[in-house]
């Protein structure tokens, strides 16, 4: 038995393991309840009394050596191995793809942000509207062609209910509820009964602006829009106002900006004119102020409205409006923005 213990001692001193699992196997083999050392202790009972002292000491030494060696082996793997209770910290992490904002949201946020810097608040109104807010209060005569079935989606049951064709309806809602001064922009979705093509969609987005106070002039309108154009398209951008007509503004204008692609020298985007139209605007017609019970003798104001898709197409050089609504991830993930 003494010899056996001696050789086991040698064996144990030279133990090697390659994984914590192997260490555990060794522990069971030598130190387990039915392990080698335990068996030796059983056999120890039969050792003659005169040898008990010597053999007992050797056996204890063996046991200690086994726990020290195996303990050290175990520690080595514990330090290296991060497998704590089945949690392996060395595994690669799970990839959570980060989404991106829709290009129309990015542009809308940018527009709202530019006007926010000029003190314009943000308001919204309903997409399902009535004739009063979309047309009548905005000075549309009863037989105006814009009310025609070709442009407007009406609700069959009630011709007074319709999908708003422009965000100018929010002008009316705000004027009805707030006394001047009013300085706000109204972003939102609008609907027109138009055939879908590369240039037109039956659903699109606008940002409307309204400023009403004492002594608001056309010069204020022009300067506000010039600031917007430069902030949105770059400081070198120039603007041009062309006379136009809207029932709710007088005088009315359409605003062009110098072409963002060629800078004004002429290209395909601006159809060689050097200018691209981006919005409609004008001084709020006194009839509109009166409809909303704002004193048109005391107050004046300006309004403007622009298409978000149009501005996004210009800024990102997108040539088909339908791309915004296809929800093709390969298209959408190209647009990154802080806003
Ligand atoms: N509502 C007009 C449109 O949809 C744009 C506009 C808004 C024009 C405000 C003038 C003033 O075309």
PDB file of C-alpha atoms and ligand atoms in Angstrom, residues 165-168 171 192 206 208-209 246 248-249 253 280-282 303-306, ligand 1:
ATOM      1  CA  UNK A 165     -55.757  68.699 -50.119  1.00  0.00           C
ATOM      2  CA  UNK A 166     -53.323  71.070 -48.415  1.00  0.00           C
ATOM      3  CA  UNK A 167     -52.119  71.956 -44.923  1.00  0.00           C
ATOM      4  CA  UNK A 168     -53.562  75.470 -45.297  1.00  0.00           C
ATOM      5  CA  UNK A 171     -53.968  77.935 -40.762  1.00  0.00           C
ATOM      6  CA  UNK A 192     -55.112  64.660 -53.891  1.00  0.00           C
ATOM      7  CA  UNK A 206     -46.465  69.656 -46.878  1.00  0.00           C
ATOM      8  CA  UNK A 208     -47.269  75.238 -44.071  1.00  0.00           C
ATOM      9  CA  UNK A 209     -46.152  78.433 -42.392  1.00  0.00           C
ATOM     10  CA  UNK A 246     -54.026  81.439 -54.470  1.00  0.00           C
ATOM     11  CA  UNK A 248     -56.282  82.763 -49.656  1.00  0.00           C
ATOM     12  CA  UNK A 249     -53.316  85.078 -50.279  1.00  0.00           C
ATOM     13  CA  UNK A 253     -46.231  84.293 -55.300  1.00  0.00           C
ATOM     14  CA  UNK A 280     -46.274  78.911 -52.823  1.00  0.00           C
ATOM     15  CA  UNK A 281     -46.718  81.929 -50.586  1.00  0.00           C
ATOM     16  CA  UNK A 282     -48.333  85.315 -50.142  1.00  0.00           C
ATOM     17  CA  UNK A 303     -48.360  82.316 -45.314  1.00  0.00           C
ATOM     18  CA  UNK A 304     -46.400  79.789 -47.309  1.00  0.00           C
ATOM     19  CA  UNK A 305     -46.688  76.122 -48.140  1.00  0.00           C
ATOM     20  CA  UNK A 306     -44.151  73.692 -49.514  1.00  0.00           C
TER      21      UNK A 306
HETATM   22  N1  LIG B   1     -51.743  75.538 -50.063  1.00  0.00           N
HETATM   23  C1  LIG B   1     -50.985  75.866 -51.235  1.00  0.00           C
HETATM   24  C2  LIG B   1     -50.811  74.584 -52.064  1.00  0.00           C
HETATM   25  O1  LIG B   1     -51.082  73.528 -51.571  1.00  0.00           O
HETATM   26  C3  LIG B   1     -49.644  76.432 -50.891  1.00  0.00           C
HETATM   27  C4  LIG B   1     -49.723  77.757 -50.216  1.00  0.00           C
HETATM   28  C5  LIG B   1     -49.765  77.846 -48.844  1.00  0.00           C
HETATM   29  C6  LIG B   1     -49.749  78.938 -50.947  1.00  0.00           C
HETATM   30  C7  LIG B   1     -49.821  79.065 -48.204  1.00  0.00           C
HETATM   31  C8  LIG B   1     -49.817  80.153 -50.343  1.00  0.00           C
HETATM   32  C9  LIG B   1     -49.844  80.225 -48.994  1.00  0.00           C
HETATM   33  O2  LIG B   1     -50.389  74.634 -53.189  1.00  0.00           O
END
